[in-house]
């Protein structure tokens, strides 16, 4: 188990890293990332829904489907999308990122995942100037100027 940081704050939550993939428990996902992820103990599936689409993935599988306007498309990932340990359902952060504007980095020693929302990034990074002739970008980062070539 590893610690979870989101937008610079350590959460009261833990992640699991399995085969290089970070998984968050459903409660953490719903509380901090998006409330449209659901788990059905009866069908043993996770679902994500929006106004037009229903996404479904069975536990312990790498396949998932997306249904929009009655048309279903099937997909396969290179990792297990979700699994359960006891009564707790875990969802791969790589899968969550398909539907939530967040990125993550996994660190070891100590084990942790650092997630950043796009809103957080936009607040802390913005382009001051882009010089087209040499592709230099000058960024403003937490009060300091950073030059990127």
PDB file of C-alpha atoms in Angstrom:
ATOM      1  CA  UNK A   1       0.000   0.000   0.000  1.00  0.00           C
ATOM      2  CA  UNK A   2       1.160   3.500  -0.771  1.00  0.00           C
ATOM      3  CA  UNK A   3       0.168   7.016   0.152  1.00  0.00           C
ATOM      4  CA  UNK A   4      -1.979   9.120  -2.158  1.00  0.00           C
ATOM      5  CA  UNK A   5      -1.338  12.791  -2.929  1.00  0.00           C
ATOM      6  CA  UNK A   6      -3.839  14.809  -4.930  1.00  0.00           C
ATOM      7  CA  UNK A   7      -3.171  18.390  -6.018  1.00  0.00           C
ATOM      8  CA  UNK A   8      -0.489  18.807  -3.358  1.00  0.00           C
ATOM      9  CA  UNK A   9      -2.502  17.337  -0.464  1.00  0.00           C
ATOM     10  CA  UNK A  10      -1.906  13.978   1.204  1.00  0.00           C
ATOM     11  CA  UNK A  11      -5.239  12.147   1.260  1.00  0.00           C
ATOM     12  CA  UNK A  12      -6.553   9.855   3.954  1.00  0.00           C
ATOM     13  CA  UNK A  13      -6.379   6.999   1.425  1.00  0.00           C
ATOM     14  CA  UNK A  14      -3.997   4.362   0.125  1.00  0.00           C
ATOM     15  CA  UNK A  15      -3.232   3.017  -3.318  1.00  0.00           C
ATOM     16  CA  UNK A  16      -2.201  -0.449  -4.436  1.00  0.00           C
ATOM     17  CA  UNK A  17       0.411  -0.903  -7.155  1.00  0.00           C
ATOM     18  CA  UNK A  18       0.157  -4.190  -9.061  1.00  0.00           C
ATOM     19  CA  UNK A  19       2.473  -4.926 -12.005  1.00  0.00           C
ATOM     20  CA  UNK A  20       3.309  -1.232 -12.300  1.00  0.00           C
ATOM     21  CA  UNK A  21      -0.347  -0.129 -12.386  1.00  0.00           C
ATOM     22  CA  UNK A  22      -1.756   2.048  -9.605  1.00  0.00           C
ATOM     23  CA  UNK A  23      -5.215   1.204  -8.255  1.00  0.00           C
ATOM     24  CA  UNK A  24      -7.443   3.362  -6.057  1.00  0.00           C
ATOM     25  CA  UNK A  25     -10.373   2.121  -4.000  1.00  0.00           C
ATOM     26  CA  UNK A  26     -13.813   3.126  -5.265  1.00  0.00           C
ATOM     27  CA  UNK A  27     -14.563   5.367  -2.272  1.00  0.00           C
ATOM     28  CA  UNK A  28     -11.430   7.430  -2.952  1.00  0.00           C
ATOM     29  CA  UNK A  29     -12.311   7.669  -6.643  1.00  0.00           C
ATOM     30  CA  UNK A  30     -15.853   8.818  -5.875  1.00  0.00           C
ATOM     31  CA  UNK A  31     -14.799  11.282  -3.167  1.00  0.00           C
ATOM     32  CA  UNK A  32     -11.852  12.956  -4.888  1.00  0.00           C
ATOM     33  CA  UNK A  33     -11.950  12.239  -8.623  1.00  0.00           C
ATOM     34  CA  UNK A  34     -15.442  11.547  -9.957  1.00  0.00           C
ATOM     35  CA  UNK A  35     -18.744  10.383  -8.510  1.00  0.00           C
ATOM     36  CA  UNK A  36     -19.872   8.741 -11.760  1.00  0.00           C
ATOM     37  CA  UNK A  37     -17.921   5.523 -11.114  1.00  0.00           C
ATOM     38  CA  UNK A  38     -20.060   2.736  -9.629  1.00  0.00           C
ATOM     39  CA  UNK A  39     -19.582  -0.875  -8.554  1.00  0.00           C
ATOM     40  CA  UNK A  40     -22.193  -3.623  -8.678  1.00  0.00           C
ATOM     41  CA  UNK A  41     -21.488  -6.487  -6.296  1.00  0.00           C
ATOM     42  CA  UNK A  42     -24.217  -8.522  -8.015  1.00  0.00           C
ATOM     43  CA  UNK A  43     -22.742  -8.342 -11.543  1.00  0.00           C
ATOM     44  CA  UNK A  44     -19.157  -7.791 -10.260  1.00  0.00           C
ATOM     45  CA  UNK A  45     -18.689  -4.875 -12.644  1.00  0.00           C
ATOM     46  CA  UNK A  46     -17.607  -1.287 -12.429  1.00  0.00           C
ATOM     47  CA  UNK A  47     -19.465   1.314 -14.430  1.00  0.00           C
ATOM     48  CA  UNK A  48     -18.862   4.859 -15.467  1.00  0.00           C
ATOM     49  CA  UNK A  49     -21.771   6.873 -16.824  1.00  0.00           C
ATOM     50  CA  UNK A  50     -22.302  10.286 -18.321  1.00  0.00           C
ATOM     51  CA  UNK A  51     -25.263  11.786 -20.172  1.00  0.00           C
ATOM     52  CA  UNK A  52     -24.706   9.675 -23.295  1.00  0.00           C
ATOM     53  CA  UNK A  53     -22.442   6.745 -22.494  1.00  0.00           C
ATOM     54  CA  UNK A  54     -22.269   3.763 -20.153  1.00  0.00           C
ATOM     55  CA  UNK A  55     -18.842   2.167 -19.719  1.00  0.00           C
ATOM     56  CA  UNK A  56     -18.692  -1.305 -18.157  1.00  0.00           C
ATOM     57  CA  UNK A  57     -15.747  -3.441 -17.021  1.00  0.00           C
ATOM     58  CA  UNK A  58     -15.941  -6.788 -15.227  1.00  0.00           C
ATOM     59  CA  UNK A  59     -13.683  -7.331 -12.228  1.00  0.00           C
ATOM     60  CA  UNK A  60     -10.418  -9.181 -12.836  1.00  0.00           C
ATOM     61  CA  UNK A  61     -10.615  -8.574 -16.597  1.00  0.00           C
ATOM     62  CA  UNK A  62      -8.771  -6.333 -19.046  1.00  0.00           C
ATOM     63  CA  UNK A  63     -11.731  -5.931 -21.408  1.00  0.00           C
ATOM     64  CA  UNK A  64     -14.384  -3.241 -21.211  1.00  0.00           C
ATOM     65  CA  UNK A  65     -17.261  -1.898 -23.262  1.00  0.00           C
ATOM     66  CA  UNK A  66     -18.676   1.516 -24.049  1.00  0.00           C
ATOM     67  CA  UNK A  67     -22.320   1.903 -25.056  1.00  0.00           C
ATOM     68  CA  UNK A  68     -23.619   5.102 -26.635  1.00  0.00           C
ATOM     69  CA  UNK A  69     -27.069   5.421 -28.267  1.00  0.00           C
ATOM     70  CA  UNK A  70     -27.477   1.641 -28.258  1.00  0.00           C
ATOM     71  CA  UNK A  71     -24.162   0.970 -30.006  1.00  0.00           C
ATOM     72  CA  UNK A  72     -21.599  -0.993 -27.994  1.00  0.00           C
ATOM     73  CA  UNK A  73     -17.869  -0.941 -28.700  1.00  0.00           C
ATOM     74  CA  UNK A  74     -15.478  -3.420 -27.064  1.00  0.00           C
ATOM     75  CA  UNK A  75     -11.929  -2.581 -25.935  1.00  0.00           C
ATOM     76  CA  UNK A  76      -9.035  -4.332 -24.210  1.00  0.00           C
ATOM     77  CA  UNK A  77      -6.318  -2.874 -22.003  1.00  0.00           C
ATOM     78  CA  UNK A  78      -2.935  -4.399 -21.185  1.00  0.00           C
ATOM     79  CA  UNK A  79      -3.816  -4.475 -17.474  1.00  0.00           C
ATOM     80  CA  UNK A  80      -6.656  -5.622 -15.214  1.00  0.00           C
ATOM     81  CA  UNK A  81      -9.078  -2.707 -14.991  1.00  0.00           C
ATOM     82  CA  UNK A  82     -10.556  -3.460 -11.569  1.00  0.00           C
ATOM     83  CA  UNK A  83     -10.410  -6.057  -8.814  1.00  0.00           C
ATOM     84  CA  UNK A  84     -11.675  -6.516  -5.286  1.00  0.00           C
ATOM     85  CA  UNK A  85     -10.025  -7.384  -2.008  1.00  0.00           C
ATOM     86  CA  UNK A  86     -12.662  -8.389   0.490  1.00  0.00           C
ATOM     87  CA  UNK A  87     -15.462  -5.875   0.134  1.00  0.00           C
ATOM     88  CA  UNK A  88     -13.240  -3.168  -1.382  1.00  0.00           C
ATOM     89  CA  UNK A  89     -13.225  -2.542  -5.134  1.00  0.00           C
ATOM     90  CA  UNK A  90     -10.070  -1.077  -6.714  1.00  0.00           C
ATOM     91  CA  UNK A  91      -9.957   0.658 -10.110  1.00  0.00           C
ATOM     92  CA  UNK A  92      -6.848   1.246 -12.234  1.00  0.00           C
ATOM     93  CA  UNK A  93      -5.859   4.883 -12.285  1.00  0.00           C
ATOM     94  CA  UNK A  94      -4.814   4.475 -15.931  1.00  0.00           C
ATOM     95  CA  UNK A  95      -8.448   3.582 -16.711  1.00  0.00           C
ATOM     96  CA  UNK A  96      -9.842   6.421 -14.595  1.00  0.00           C
ATOM     97  CA  UNK A  97      -7.708   8.884 -16.558  1.00  0.00           C
ATOM     98  CA  UNK A  98      -9.756   8.080 -19.671  1.00  0.00           C
ATOM     99  CA  UNK A  99     -12.720   9.863 -18.058  1.00  0.00           C
ATOM    100  CA  UNK A 100     -11.223  12.230 -15.484  1.00  0.00           C
ATOM    101  CA  UNK A 101      -8.767  15.048 -16.355  1.00  0.00           C
ATOM    102  CA  UNK A 102      -6.035  13.902 -13.980  1.00  0.00           C
ATOM    103  CA  UNK A 103      -2.504  12.569 -14.405  1.00  0.00           C
ATOM    104  CA  UNK A 104      -0.427  10.522 -11.999  1.00  0.00           C
ATOM    105  CA  UNK A 105       3.121   9.466 -11.225  1.00  0.00           C
ATOM    106  CA  UNK A 106       4.052   6.434  -9.122  1.00  0.00           C
ATOM    107  CA  UNK A 107       7.014   6.745  -6.746  1.00  0.00           C
ATOM    108  CA  UNK A 108       8.820   4.244  -4.521  1.00  0.00           C
ATOM    109  CA  UNK A 109      10.764   4.647  -1.265  1.00  0.00           C
ATOM    110  CA  UNK A 110       8.357   5.612   0.124  1.00  0.00           C
ATOM    111  CA  UNK A 111       5.591   4.084  -1.972  1.00  0.00           C
ATOM    112  CA  UNK A 112       3.118   6.724  -3.142  1.00  0.00           C
ATOM    113  CA  UNK A 113       1.158   8.052  -6.079  1.00  0.00           C
ATOM    114  CA  UNK A 114       1.020  11.747  -6.890  1.00  0.00           C
ATOM    115  CA  UNK A 115      -2.031  12.862  -8.862  1.00  0.00           C
ATOM    116  CA  UNK A 116      -2.615  16.277 -10.368  1.00  0.00           C
ATOM    117  CA  UNK A 117      -5.827  17.578 -11.871  1.00  0.00           C
ATOM    118  CA  UNK A 118      -5.683  19.659 -15.019  1.00  0.00           C
ATOM    119  CA  UNK A 119      -7.151  22.577 -13.053  1.00  0.00           C
ATOM    120  CA  UNK A 120      -4.297  22.317 -10.518  1.00  0.00           C
ATOM    121  CA  UNK A 121      -1.697  22.237 -13.278  1.00  0.00           C
ATOM    122  CA  UNK A 122      -3.225  25.223 -15.030  1.00  0.00           C
ATOM    123  CA  UNK A 123      -3.220  27.169 -11.775  1.00  0.00           C
ATOM    124  CA  UNK A 124       0.473  26.500 -11.118  1.00  0.00           C
ATOM    125  CA  UNK A 125       1.863  26.476 -14.652  1.00  0.00           C
ATOM    126  CA  UNK A 126       1.127  28.957 -17.349  1.00  0.00           C
ATOM    127  CA  UNK A 127       3.060  30.069 -20.369  1.00  0.00           C
ATOM    128  CA  UNK A 128       4.498  33.557 -20.168  1.00  0.00           C
ATOM    129  CA  UNK A 129       6.087  33.635 -23.559  1.00  0.00           C
ATOM    130  CA  UNK A 130       6.726  31.286 -26.443  1.00  0.00           C
ATOM    131  CA  UNK A 131       9.545  32.190 -28.754  1.00  0.00           C
ATOM    132  CA  UNK A 132       8.770  30.508 -32.083  1.00  0.00           C
ATOM    133  CA  UNK A 133      12.224  30.907 -33.566  1.00  0.00           C
ATOM    134  CA  UNK A 134      13.969  28.579 -31.106  1.00  0.00           C
ATOM    135  CA  UNK A 135      10.997  26.780 -29.505  1.00  0.00           C
ATOM    136  CA  UNK A 136      11.816  28.132 -26.068  1.00  0.00           C
ATOM    137  CA  UNK A 137       8.918  28.221 -23.649  1.00  0.00           C
ATOM    138  CA  UNK A 138       9.067  30.338 -20.505  1.00  0.00           C
ATOM    139  CA  UNK A 139       6.777  29.106 -17.739  1.00  0.00           C
ATOM    140  CA  UNK A 140       5.729  30.591 -14.436  1.00  0.00           C
ATOM    141  CA  UNK A 141       5.924  27.891 -11.736  1.00  0.00           C
ATOM    142  CA  UNK A 142       4.902  28.730  -8.166  1.00  0.00           C
ATOM    143  CA  UNK A 143       6.493  32.154  -8.362  1.00  0.00           C
ATOM    144  CA  UNK A 144       9.653  31.109 -10.211  1.00  0.00           C
ATOM    145  CA  UNK A 145      10.463  31.428 -13.890  1.00  0.00           C
ATOM    146  CA  UNK A 146      11.360  28.192 -15.672  1.00  0.00           C
ATOM    147  CA  UNK A 147      12.837  28.123 -19.182  1.00  0.00           C
ATOM    148  CA  UNK A 148      12.178  25.032 -21.259  1.00  0.00           C
ATOM    149  CA  UNK A 149      13.939  24.402 -24.578  1.00  0.00           C
TER     150      UNK A 149
END
